[in-house]
Amino acid sequence: MSYLSIEFGLIFIVFFALYWRYRLFPKLQNKFLLVSSYLIVASFSLQFALILFIYTCVIYFFSIMIARSDENGHRWLILALCLSIANLSLFKYFDFFRYELQALFNFLHIPIALPVVTVLIPIGISFYTLHSVSYIVSVKKSELPVAKFWDFALFLSFFPSVIAGPVNRAKNFLPQITTRHPRKILQPFRAFTLIILSVIKVYCLGGIISENWVTPIFANPLEFSVIDLLVGLYGYAIQIYLNFSGYTDLVTGIALLLGFRLPNNFNFPYLACNLREFWSRWHISLSHWIRDYIYIPLGGNRKGLIRTQINVMLAMLISGLWHGAGINFIIWGACHGVGIIALNISEHYFGRGWVTERSPTLARFLTWHYVCFSWLFFNCESLPDALDYLTALTHNFLIEPKYIVTFLIIYVVFFIYPILKNIPNWFTLLISRINLIYLPIIFISVLWLTIYIAPSGVPNFIYANF
């Protein structure tokens, strides 16, 4: 069930009324949330809900053993981490590694035929795996006591963030679940602003960009000019930002209405002047998770220049593989790893911010294009598709462009983007000054107009596939 569907909207209104009927009983609200979260997961597949519950039970057992074992706690932690990785690998990467291993056997003329097994990827497994790791590490570090089982189950299954994030940290989110104080709706004007913005971003703007430029250009790149192909790259960069940040806006707004705060996930990433800054603005909850649980444990920047770059590359390759089981995602991660390494080495010899200090606009322009180039591998279904796009991008100079006006509009938006970023704050301030009686009318009118303008059909959340 899509969170942008009319069915979900109607069900959430009923859920919202029942949820706040028990405002004085947060434990009862937690049970209500837990049941609802599992029903949403089960709406995709009953097997997905069962897998989530079994995984929850196993990780909870390990957390108990970690907390009780002073001498062997580290071993229990390693065992729990290995099991989490194995569980994710089985469901998400089995087909990928089976295919690659079979190709290797065929190349080496080894007469081994690996079994073909269809493994469905459980919804949200990439995210609740990261959530569980943060929990067992926090228990090992004594940042948290072992939670009650049903509180931990809600932490892993919390429906606003289970499908496509943001990535919650146990030490920050579990206290919101275990609170004994009555909850209250948090920042209602901001919550409604975020929900409206999410519909505009995902339904309207993202849908229009995808239908008119991204999909047709990526489907037949050899037929388009270099200008059009750039429009396709720019368009996908904008579409994935609108789609993912729109989803984050939606679930953040829903969480606020339920009395919960989710971590900030975006901070205008296309204002970044280098790749390091981009990752401090894009998918912030994931990039911070990778920094704290992969990059720093590997040694971070504490073991010299060369070892730092190795750690950067490993972290970015893991980030790419986390996004999807395919060579294109690994290449995408490698592109960002190479870019950050080049940045680190150049700053080592020329000083930090040597381009940004001279021309922030040029630095942002270069970063934007490097990120757009990397998105090419992210969006293409296979490496040959990406190579076809690159071939067309370097050869189709004589084809007459079809989207020259769109190309110019994108550049205008790029340069006025620093001003546009204030729109959400302006809108929040505006609706906070409107009489509460008129807010539902405004809310429904904006939603109706957006859906009317948008392409038909309910758009998919891109990151729900990961």
Short mmCIF file of C-alpha atoms in Angstrom, two decimals:
data_model
loop_
_atom_site.label_atom_id
_atom_site.label_comp_id
_atom_site.label_asym_id
_atom_site.label_seq_id
_atom_site.Cartn_x
_atom_site.Cartn_y
_atom_site.Cartn_z
CA MET A 1 0.00 0.00 0.00
CA SER A 2 1.49 3.30 -1.06
CA TYR A 3 1.56 6.04 1.56
CA LEU A 4 0.41 8.45 -1.15
CA SER A 5 -2.67 6.42 -2.09
CA ILE A 6 -6.17 7.61 -1.26
CA GLU A 7 -6.78 4.31 0.56
CA PHE A 8 -3.88 4.95 2.94
CA GLY A 9 -5.03 8.53 3.50
CA LEU A 10 -8.53 7.42 4.52
CA ILE A 11 -7.23 4.62 6.74
CA PHE A 12 -4.74 6.98 8.39
CA ILE A 13 -7.51 9.45 9.27
CA VAL A 14 -9.36 6.68 11.15
CA PHE A 15 -6.10 5.44 12.71
CA PHE A 16 -5.18 9.00 13.75
CA ALA A 17 -8.52 9.49 15.54
CA LEU A 18 -8.26 6.18 17.41
CA TYR A 19 -4.59 6.71 18.23
CA TRP A 20 -5.15 10.06 19.94
CA ARG A 21 -8.24 8.80 21.73
CA TYR A 22 -5.74 7.05 24.03
CA ARG A 23 -3.45 10.05 24.38
CA LEU A 24 -2.95 9.46 28.11
CA PHE A 25 -1.83 5.86 27.58
CA PRO A 26 1.40 5.76 25.50
CA LYS A 27 1.79 2.00 26.07
CA LEU A 28 -1.60 1.42 24.48
CA GLN A 29 -0.62 3.74 21.62
CA ASN A 30 2.55 1.66 21.15
CA LYS A 31 0.52 -1.53 20.81
CA PHE A 32 -1.74 0.18 18.33
CA LEU A 33 1.31 1.36 16.35
CA LEU A 34 2.90 -2.09 16.44
CA VAL A 35 -0.19 -3.87 15.12
CA SER A 36 -0.66 -1.23 12.42
CA SER A 37 3.00 -1.42 11.37
CA TYR A 38 2.85 -5.20 10.98
CA LEU A 39 -0.41 -4.95 9.05
CA ILE A 40 1.25 -2.55 6.60
CA VAL A 41 4.23 -4.89 6.15
CA ALA A 42 1.82 -7.84 5.77
CA SER A 43 -0.12 -5.91 3.10
CA PHE A 44 2.92 -6.47 0.85
CA SER A 45 3.28 -10.12 1.90
CA LEU A 46 2.51 -12.18 5.01
CA GLN A 47 5.93 -13.76 4.58
CA PHE A 48 7.58 -10.34 4.92
CA ALA A 49 5.85 -9.79 8.27
CA LEU A 50 6.87 -13.26 9.45
CA ILE A 51 10.50 -12.70 8.42
CA LEU A 52 10.54 -9.37 10.26
CA PHE A 53 9.11 -10.96 13.42
CA ILE A 54 11.58 -13.87 13.40
CA TYR A 55 14.47 -11.47 12.78
CA THR A 56 13.23 -9.30 15.67
CA CYS A 57 13.14 -12.30 18.03
CA VAL A 58 16.66 -13.44 17.08
CA ILE A 59 18.25 -9.98 17.40
CA TYR A 60 16.46 -9.43 20.71
CA PHE A 61 17.91 -12.70 22.03
CA PHE A 62 21.40 -11.56 21.04
CA SER A 63 20.88 -8.20 22.75
CA ILE A 64 20.06 -10.02 25.99
CA MET A 65 23.18 -12.17 25.71
CA ILE A 66 25.32 -9.10 24.92
CA ALA A 67 24.01 -7.28 28.00
CA ARG A 68 24.40 -10.29 30.33
CA SER A 69 27.87 -11.38 29.20
CA ASP A 70 30.64 -9.18 30.52
CA GLU A 71 33.45 -11.35 29.17
CA ASN A 72 31.77 -12.73 26.03
CA GLY A 73 29.69 -9.69 25.12
CA HIS A 74 32.02 -8.80 22.25
CA ARG A 75 31.71 -12.30 20.80
CA TRP A 76 27.93 -12.17 21.00
CA LEU A 77 28.02 -8.78 19.26
CA ILE A 78 30.16 -10.15 16.40
CA LEU A 79 27.86 -13.14 16.09
CA ALA A 80 24.79 -10.86 15.97
CA LEU A 81 26.41 -8.64 13.34
CA CYS A 82 27.34 -11.66 11.22
CA LEU A 83 23.79 -12.97 11.42
CA SER A 84 22.37 -9.56 10.41
CA ILE A 85 24.70 -9.39 7.41
CA ALA A 86 23.94 -13.00 6.47
CA ASN A 87 20.19 -12.38 6.67
CA LEU A 88 20.44 -9.29 4.47
CA SER A 89 22.76 -11.03 2.03
CA LEU A 90 20.52 -14.08 1.70
CA PHE A 91 17.43 -12.13 0.77
CA LYS A 92 18.95 -9.19 -1.08
CA TYR A 93 22.10 -10.49 -2.77
CA PHE A 94 21.56 -14.23 -3.33
CA ASP A 95 20.47 -13.89 -6.96
CA PHE A 96 23.24 -11.39 -7.75
CA PHE A 97 26.06 -13.52 -6.34
CA ARG A 98 24.61 -16.73 -7.78
CA TYR A 99 24.54 -15.14 -11.25
CA GLU A 100 28.07 -13.76 -10.98
CA LEU A 101 29.45 -17.02 -9.55
CA GLN A 102 27.77 -19.05 -12.27
CA ALA A 103 29.25 -16.73 -14.90
CA LEU A 104 32.69 -17.26 -13.35
CA PHE A 105 32.25 -21.06 -13.40
CA ASN A 106 31.20 -20.92 -17.06
CA PHE A 107 34.18 -18.73 -17.95
CA LEU A 108 36.58 -21.15 -16.24
CA HIS A 109 34.78 -24.11 -17.88
CA ILE A 110 33.96 -25.60 -14.48
CA PRO A 111 30.95 -27.97 -14.89
CA ILE A 112 28.97 -26.73 -11.89
CA ALA A 113 25.35 -25.58 -12.22
CA LEU A 114 24.16 -23.56 -9.25
CA PRO A 115 20.49 -23.98 -8.34
CA VAL A 116 18.09 -21.30 -9.54
CA VAL A 117 16.10 -20.12 -6.53
CA THR A 118 13.74 -17.16 -6.59
CA VAL A 119 14.24 -15.10 -3.43
CA LEU A 120 11.91 -12.17 -2.82
CA ILE A 121 13.41 -9.17 -1.05
CA PRO A 122 11.36 -8.45 2.10
CA ILE A 123 10.07 -4.90 2.23
CA GLY A 124 12.20 -2.65 4.44
CA ILE A 125 14.91 -5.26 5.15
CA SER A 126 17.73 -2.84 4.27
CA PHE A 127 16.46 -0.32 6.79
CA TYR A 128 15.45 -2.50 9.72
CA THR A 129 18.80 -4.27 9.43
CA LEU A 130 20.56 -0.93 9.98
CA HIS A 131 18.18 -0.13 12.84
CA SER A 132 18.97 -3.44 14.54
CA VAL A 133 22.73 -2.91 14.23
CA SER A 134 22.45 0.47 15.94
CA TYR A 135 20.49 -1.20 18.75
CA ILE A 136 22.90 -4.06 19.52
CA VAL A 137 25.91 -1.74 19.30
CA SER A 138 24.23 0.70 21.71
CA VAL A 139 23.49 -2.16 24.11
CA LYS A 140 27.13 -3.29 23.92
CA LYS A 141 28.35 0.26 24.62
CA SER A 142 25.86 0.53 27.53
CA GLU A 143 24.22 3.50 25.83
CA LEU A 144 20.89 1.70 26.25
CA PRO A 145 19.52 -0.99 28.52
CA VAL A 146 17.90 -3.98 26.86
CA ALA A 147 14.49 -2.76 25.73
CA LYS A 148 11.26 -4.58 26.39
CA PHE A 149 10.55 -6.94 23.54
CA TRP A 150 7.44 -5.21 22.19
CA ASP A 151 9.16 -1.82 22.36
CA PHE A 152 12.06 -3.22 20.34
CA ALA A 153 9.61 -4.81 17.89
CA LEU A 154 7.99 -1.41 17.36
CA PHE A 155 11.41 0.21 16.88
CA LEU A 156 12.19 -2.15 13.98
CA SER A 157 8.71 -2.06 12.42
CA PHE A 158 7.62 1.59 12.99
CA PHE A 159 5.62 2.07 9.81
CA PRO A 160 6.63 5.64 8.84
CA SER A 161 10.30 4.61 8.53
CA VAL A 162 10.34 0.83 7.99
CA ILE A 163 9.86 0.90 4.21
CA ALA A 164 12.36 3.53 3.05
CA GLY A 165 13.84 5.23 6.10
CA PRO A 166 15.11 7.51 7.44
CA VAL A 167 17.59 5.34 9.35
CA ASN A 168 16.74 5.60 13.05
CA ARG A 169 19.31 5.29 15.83
CA ALA A 170 18.15 3.16 18.76
CA LYS A 171 19.58 5.52 21.39
CA ASN A 172 17.56 8.41 19.94
CA PHE A 173 14.34 6.66 18.92
CA LEU A 174 13.71 4.02 21.60
CA PRO A 175 13.31 6.66 24.36
CA GLN A 176 10.45 8.13 22.30
CA ILE A 177 8.77 4.70 22.36
CA THR A 178 9.37 3.95 26.04
CA THR A 179 8.23 7.34 27.34
CA ARG A 180 5.68 7.25 30.14
CA HIS A 181 4.53 10.80 29.56
CA PRO A 182 1.50 11.45 27.36
CA ARG A 183 2.49 12.25 23.80
CA LYS A 184 1.35 15.30 21.88
CA ILE A 185 1.22 16.30 18.24
CA LEU A 186 4.54 17.93 17.40
CA GLN A 187 4.80 21.03 15.20
CA PRO A 188 1.42 20.55 13.48
CA PHE A 189 1.94 23.39 10.97
CA ARG A 190 5.31 21.96 9.93
CA ALA A 191 3.80 18.48 9.73
CA PHE A 192 1.05 19.58 7.34
CA THR A 193 3.54 21.63 5.32
CA LEU A 194 5.76 18.57 4.91
CA ILE A 195 2.84 16.39 3.82
CA ILE A 196 1.68 18.95 1.25
CA LEU A 197 5.24 19.40 -0.04
CA SER A 198 5.66 15.63 -0.33
CA VAL A 199 2.57 15.33 -2.52
CA ILE A 200 3.77 18.21 -4.72
CA LYS A 201 7.29 16.78 -4.97
CA VAL A 202 6.44 13.13 -5.61
CA TYR A 203 3.04 13.24 -7.30
CA CYS A 204 3.34 16.39 -9.36
CA LEU A 205 6.90 17.58 -10.03
CA GLY A 206 8.66 14.22 -9.86
CA GLY A 207 5.95 12.51 -11.91
CA ILE A 208 5.98 15.17 -14.63
CA ILE A 209 9.79 15.12 -14.91
CA SER A 210 9.86 11.33 -15.08
CA GLU A 211 7.08 11.00 -17.65
CA ASN A 212 8.19 13.78 -20.01
CA TRP A 213 11.99 13.60 -19.93
CA VAL A 214 13.68 10.95 -17.81
CA THR A 215 11.78 7.84 -18.93
CA PRO A 216 11.75 8.52 -22.70
CA ILE A 217 15.39 9.67 -22.82
CA PHE A 218 16.78 6.77 -20.76
CA ALA A 219 14.66 4.30 -22.75
CA ASN A 220 16.30 5.26 -26.09
CA PRO A 221 19.45 7.32 -25.42
CA LEU A 222 20.96 6.66 -28.86
CA GLU A 223 18.13 8.65 -30.48
CA PHE A 224 18.72 11.88 -28.56
CA SER A 225 21.22 14.71 -28.82
CA VAL A 226 23.87 15.52 -26.22
CA ILE A 227 21.72 18.41 -24.94
CA ASP A 228 18.74 16.07 -24.52
CA LEU A 229 20.90 13.46 -22.80
CA LEU A 230 22.10 16.08 -20.34
CA VAL A 231 18.44 16.95 -19.71
CA GLY A 232 17.86 13.26 -18.96
CA LEU A 233 20.71 13.21 -16.44
CA TYR A 234 19.69 16.50 -14.85
CA GLY A 235 16.07 15.37 -14.83
CA TYR A 236 16.83 12.12 -13.03
CA ALA A 237 18.98 13.94 -10.46
CA ILE A 238 16.04 16.24 -9.76
CA GLN A 239 13.48 13.42 -9.86
CA ILE A 240 15.28 11.17 -7.35
CA TYR A 241 15.76 14.13 -5.02
CA LEU A 242 12.09 15.10 -5.26
CA ASN A 243 10.99 11.49 -4.85
CA PHE A 244 13.20 10.56 -1.91
CA SER A 245 13.07 13.88 -0.07
CA GLY A 246 9.32 13.96 -0.74
CA TYR A 247 8.96 10.52 0.86
CA THR A 248 11.05 11.70 3.82
CA ASP A 249 8.86 14.80 4.14
CA LEU A 250 5.75 12.62 4.15
CA VAL A 251 6.88 10.15 6.82
CA THR A 252 8.42 12.93 8.90
CA GLY A 253 5.09 14.75 8.82
CA ILE A 254 3.21 11.56 9.72
CA ALA A 255 5.63 10.87 12.59
CA LEU A 256 5.19 14.42 13.94
CA LEU A 257 1.42 13.94 13.89
CA LEU A 258 1.93 10.78 15.96
CA GLY A 259 4.25 12.52 18.44
CA PHE A 260 7.58 11.19 17.12
CA ARG A 261 10.63 12.89 15.66
CA LEU A 262 12.56 11.28 12.81
CA PRO A 263 16.16 12.26 11.97
CA ASN A 264 16.79 14.91 9.36
CA ASN A 265 17.57 13.23 6.04
CA PHE A 266 18.13 16.05 3.53
CA ASN A 267 19.62 19.51 3.64
CA PHE A 268 19.47 20.82 0.06
CA PRO A 269 22.18 18.47 -1.28
CA TYR A 270 22.53 20.20 -4.65
CA LEU A 271 23.89 23.26 -2.87
CA ALA A 272 26.99 21.21 -1.99
CA CYS A 273 30.33 22.57 -3.19
CA ASN A 274 32.10 19.19 -3.04
CA LEU A 275 31.25 15.50 -2.70
CA ARG A 276 32.04 15.36 1.00
CA GLU A 277 29.57 18.16 1.59
CA PHE A 278 27.06 16.43 -0.70
CA TRP A 279 27.08 13.38 1.55
CA SER A 280 26.59 15.60 4.60
CA ARG A 281 23.39 16.84 2.91
CA TRP A 282 22.10 13.75 1.04
CA HIS A 283 20.49 10.79 2.85
CA ILE A 284 22.05 12.14 6.04
CA SER A 285 20.82 9.34 8.29
CA LEU A 286 22.49 6.71 6.06
CA SER A 287 25.72 8.62 5.48
CA HIS A 288 26.08 9.17 9.25
CA TRP A 289 25.35 5.47 9.87
CA ILE A 290 28.06 4.44 7.39
CA ARG A 291 30.47 6.92 8.96
CA ASP A 292 29.86 5.69 12.52
CA TYR A 293 29.49 1.95 11.93
CA ILE A 294 31.82 1.33 8.95
CA TYR A 295 34.23 4.19 8.21
CA ILE A 296 35.30 4.99 11.78
CA PRO A 297 35.61 1.31 12.89
CA LEU A 298 37.83 0.73 9.84
CA GLY A 299 40.13 3.43 11.18
CA GLY A 300 38.60 6.57 9.71
CA ASN A 301 41.25 9.18 9.05
CA ARG A 302 43.41 8.18 12.03
CA LYS A 303 45.89 5.94 10.20
CA GLY A 304 47.48 8.13 7.57
CA LEU A 305 46.54 9.51 4.18
CA ILE A 306 46.64 6.25 2.18
CA ARG A 307 44.71 4.19 4.74
CA THR A 308 42.11 6.96 4.96
CA GLN A 309 41.46 6.74 1.22
CA ILE A 310 41.14 2.96 1.42
CA ASN A 311 38.58 3.37 4.19
CA VAL A 312 36.68 5.95 2.14
CA MET A 313 36.53 3.64 -0.87
CA LEU A 314 35.39 0.66 1.21
CA ALA A 315 32.66 2.75 2.85
CA MET A 316 31.38 4.05 -0.48
CA LEU A 317 31.47 0.61 -2.11
CA ILE A 318 29.42 -0.77 0.79
CA SER A 319 27.05 2.16 0.39
CA GLY A 320 26.63 1.33 -3.29
CA LEU A 321 26.07 -2.37 -2.58
CA TRP A 322 23.56 -1.52 0.16
CA HIS A 323 21.47 0.36 -2.39
CA GLY A 324 21.12 -2.60 -4.71
CA ALA A 325 22.44 -5.98 -5.82
CA GLY A 326 24.01 -5.06 -9.13
CA ILE A 327 27.26 -3.98 -10.71
CA ASN A 328 25.78 -0.56 -11.52
CA PHE A 329 25.27 0.23 -7.83
CA ILE A 330 28.84 -0.82 -7.06
CA ILE A 331 30.10 1.45 -9.86
CA TRP A 332 27.94 4.27 -8.50
CA GLY A 333 29.50 3.82 -5.05
CA ALA A 334 32.96 3.62 -6.62
CA CYS A 335 32.37 6.89 -8.50
CA HIS A 336 31.63 8.68 -5.24
CA GLY A 337 34.58 6.96 -3.57
CA VAL A 338 36.96 8.06 -6.33
CA GLY A 339 35.53 11.59 -6.22
CA ILE A 340 35.98 11.92 -2.45
CA ILE A 341 39.50 10.45 -2.64
CA ALA A 342 40.43 12.96 -5.36
CA LEU A 343 39.01 15.73 -3.18
CA ASN A 344 40.97 14.54 -0.12
CA ILE A 345 44.26 14.29 -2.03
CA SER A 346 43.83 17.69 -3.70
CA GLU A 347 43.04 19.30 -0.34
CA HIS A 348 46.09 17.59 1.17
CA TYR A 349 48.37 19.34 -1.33
CA PHE A 350 46.47 22.57 -2.15
CA GLY A 351 44.57 23.24 1.07
CA ARG A 352 40.99 22.68 2.15
CA GLY A 353 38.38 24.46 0.04
CA TRP A 354 40.87 25.65 -2.57
CA VAL A 355 38.17 25.73 -5.29
CA THR A 356 35.24 26.79 -3.10
CA GLU A 357 37.05 29.80 -1.68
CA ARG A 358 37.89 31.08 -5.16
CA SER A 359 34.50 30.38 -6.78
CA PRO A 360 31.65 28.76 -4.79
CA THR A 361 29.47 28.78 -7.92
CA LEU A 362 32.09 26.87 -9.94
CA ALA A 363 32.56 24.38 -7.09
CA ARG A 364 28.80 23.77 -6.91
CA PHE A 365 28.60 23.50 -10.71
CA LEU A 366 31.35 20.87 -10.83
CA THR A 367 29.88 18.90 -7.93
CA TRP A 368 26.41 18.96 -9.50
CA HIS A 369 27.73 17.52 -12.76
CA TYR A 370 29.79 14.83 -11.07
CA VAL A 371 26.76 13.75 -9.02
CA CYS A 372 24.57 13.75 -12.15
CA PHE A 373 27.15 11.61 -13.98
CA SER A 374 27.10 9.12 -11.10
CA TRP A 375 23.29 8.94 -11.16
CA LEU A 376 23.58 7.53 -14.69
CA PHE A 377 24.76 4.18 -13.30
CA PHE A 378 22.21 4.34 -10.50
CA ASN A 379 19.25 4.69 -12.87
CA CYS A 380 20.26 2.31 -15.68
CA GLU A 381 19.10 -1.26 -15.24
CA SER A 382 22.34 -2.77 -16.52
CA LEU A 383 25.92 -1.82 -17.33
CA PRO A 384 25.34 -2.12 -21.14
CA ASP A 385 22.47 0.38 -20.79
CA ALA A 386 24.76 2.80 -18.98
CA LEU A 387 27.47 2.34 -21.62
CA ASP A 388 24.91 3.03 -24.38
CA TYR A 389 24.01 6.29 -22.64
CA LEU A 390 27.68 7.25 -22.29
CA THR A 391 28.30 6.41 -25.95
CA ALA A 392 25.43 8.62 -27.05
CA LEU A 393 26.59 11.38 -24.69
CA THR A 394 30.00 11.48 -26.38
CA HIS A 395 28.84 11.05 -30.00
CA ASN A 396 25.39 12.56 -30.63
CA PHE A 397 26.53 16.13 -31.23
CA LEU A 398 24.91 16.46 -34.66
CA ILE A 399 21.40 15.36 -33.65
CA GLU A 400 19.01 18.29 -33.26
CA PRO A 401 17.99 18.73 -29.61
CA LYS A 402 14.31 18.41 -28.68
CA TYR A 403 14.50 19.82 -25.15
CA ILE A 404 16.63 22.96 -25.48
CA VAL A 405 14.04 25.03 -23.59
CA THR A 406 13.99 22.50 -20.75
CA PHE A 407 17.80 22.58 -20.73
CA LEU A 408 17.80 26.35 -20.26
CA ILE A 409 15.07 26.21 -17.58
CA ILE A 410 17.12 23.70 -15.57
CA TYR A 411 20.10 26.05 -15.63
CA VAL A 412 17.95 28.97 -14.48
CA VAL A 413 16.62 26.83 -11.60
CA PHE A 414 20.18 25.76 -10.75
CA PHE A 415 21.27 29.36 -10.23
CA ILE A 416 18.18 30.50 -8.30
CA TYR A 417 18.05 27.30 -6.21
CA PRO A 418 19.67 29.01 -3.18
CA ILE A 419 16.59 31.27 -3.06
CA LEU A 420 14.04 28.50 -3.69
CA LYS A 421 15.28 26.55 -0.67
CA ASN A 422 13.44 28.99 1.61
CA ILE A 423 10.00 28.12 0.18
CA PRO A 424 9.15 25.45 2.82
CA ASN A 425 9.86 27.89 5.67
CA TRP A 426 7.82 30.61 3.96
CA PHE A 427 4.91 28.22 3.46
CA THR A 428 5.03 27.04 7.09
CA LEU A 429 5.00 30.66 8.28
CA LEU A 430 2.09 31.44 5.94
CA ILE A 431 -0.20 28.62 7.07
CA SER A 432 0.62 29.30 10.73
CA ARG A 433 -1.06 32.71 10.27
CA ILE A 434 -4.22 31.28 8.73
CA ASN A 435 -7.30 30.60 10.82
CA LEU A 436 -7.46 26.90 11.76
CA ILE A 437 -11.00 26.68 10.35
CA TYR A 438 -9.71 27.28 6.82
CA LEU A 439 -6.69 24.95 6.96
CA PRO A 440 -8.57 21.75 5.99
CA ILE A 441 -10.06 23.57 2.98
CA ILE A 442 -6.62 24.82 1.88
CA PHE A 443 -5.07 21.41 2.50
CA ILE A 444 -7.69 19.54 0.45
CA SER A 445 -7.59 22.15 -2.34
CA VAL A 446 -3.81 21.93 -2.72
CA LEU A 447 -3.94 18.13 -2.73
CA TRP A 448 -6.74 18.05 -5.29
CA LEU A 449 -4.98 20.55 -7.59
CA THR A 450 -1.68 18.66 -7.34
CA ILE A 451 -3.27 15.29 -8.13
CA TYR A 452 -5.22 16.88 -11.00
CA ILE A 453 -2.04 18.29 -12.59
CA ALA A 454 0.10 15.22 -11.91
CA PRO A 455 0.34 12.24 -14.29
CA SER A 456 -2.15 9.44 -13.69
CA GLY A 457 -1.32 6.61 -11.29
CA VAL A 458 0.25 6.46 -7.84
CA PRO A 459 4.02 7.09 -8.08
CA ASN A 460 6.45 4.60 -6.57
CA PHE A 461 8.97 5.55 -3.94
CA ILE A 462 12.35 4.87 -5.55
CA TYR A 463 14.12 4.07 -2.30
CA ALA A 464 11.45 1.56 -1.25
CA ASN A 465 13.14 -0.76 -3.79
CA PHE A 466 16.36 -0.75 -1.78
#
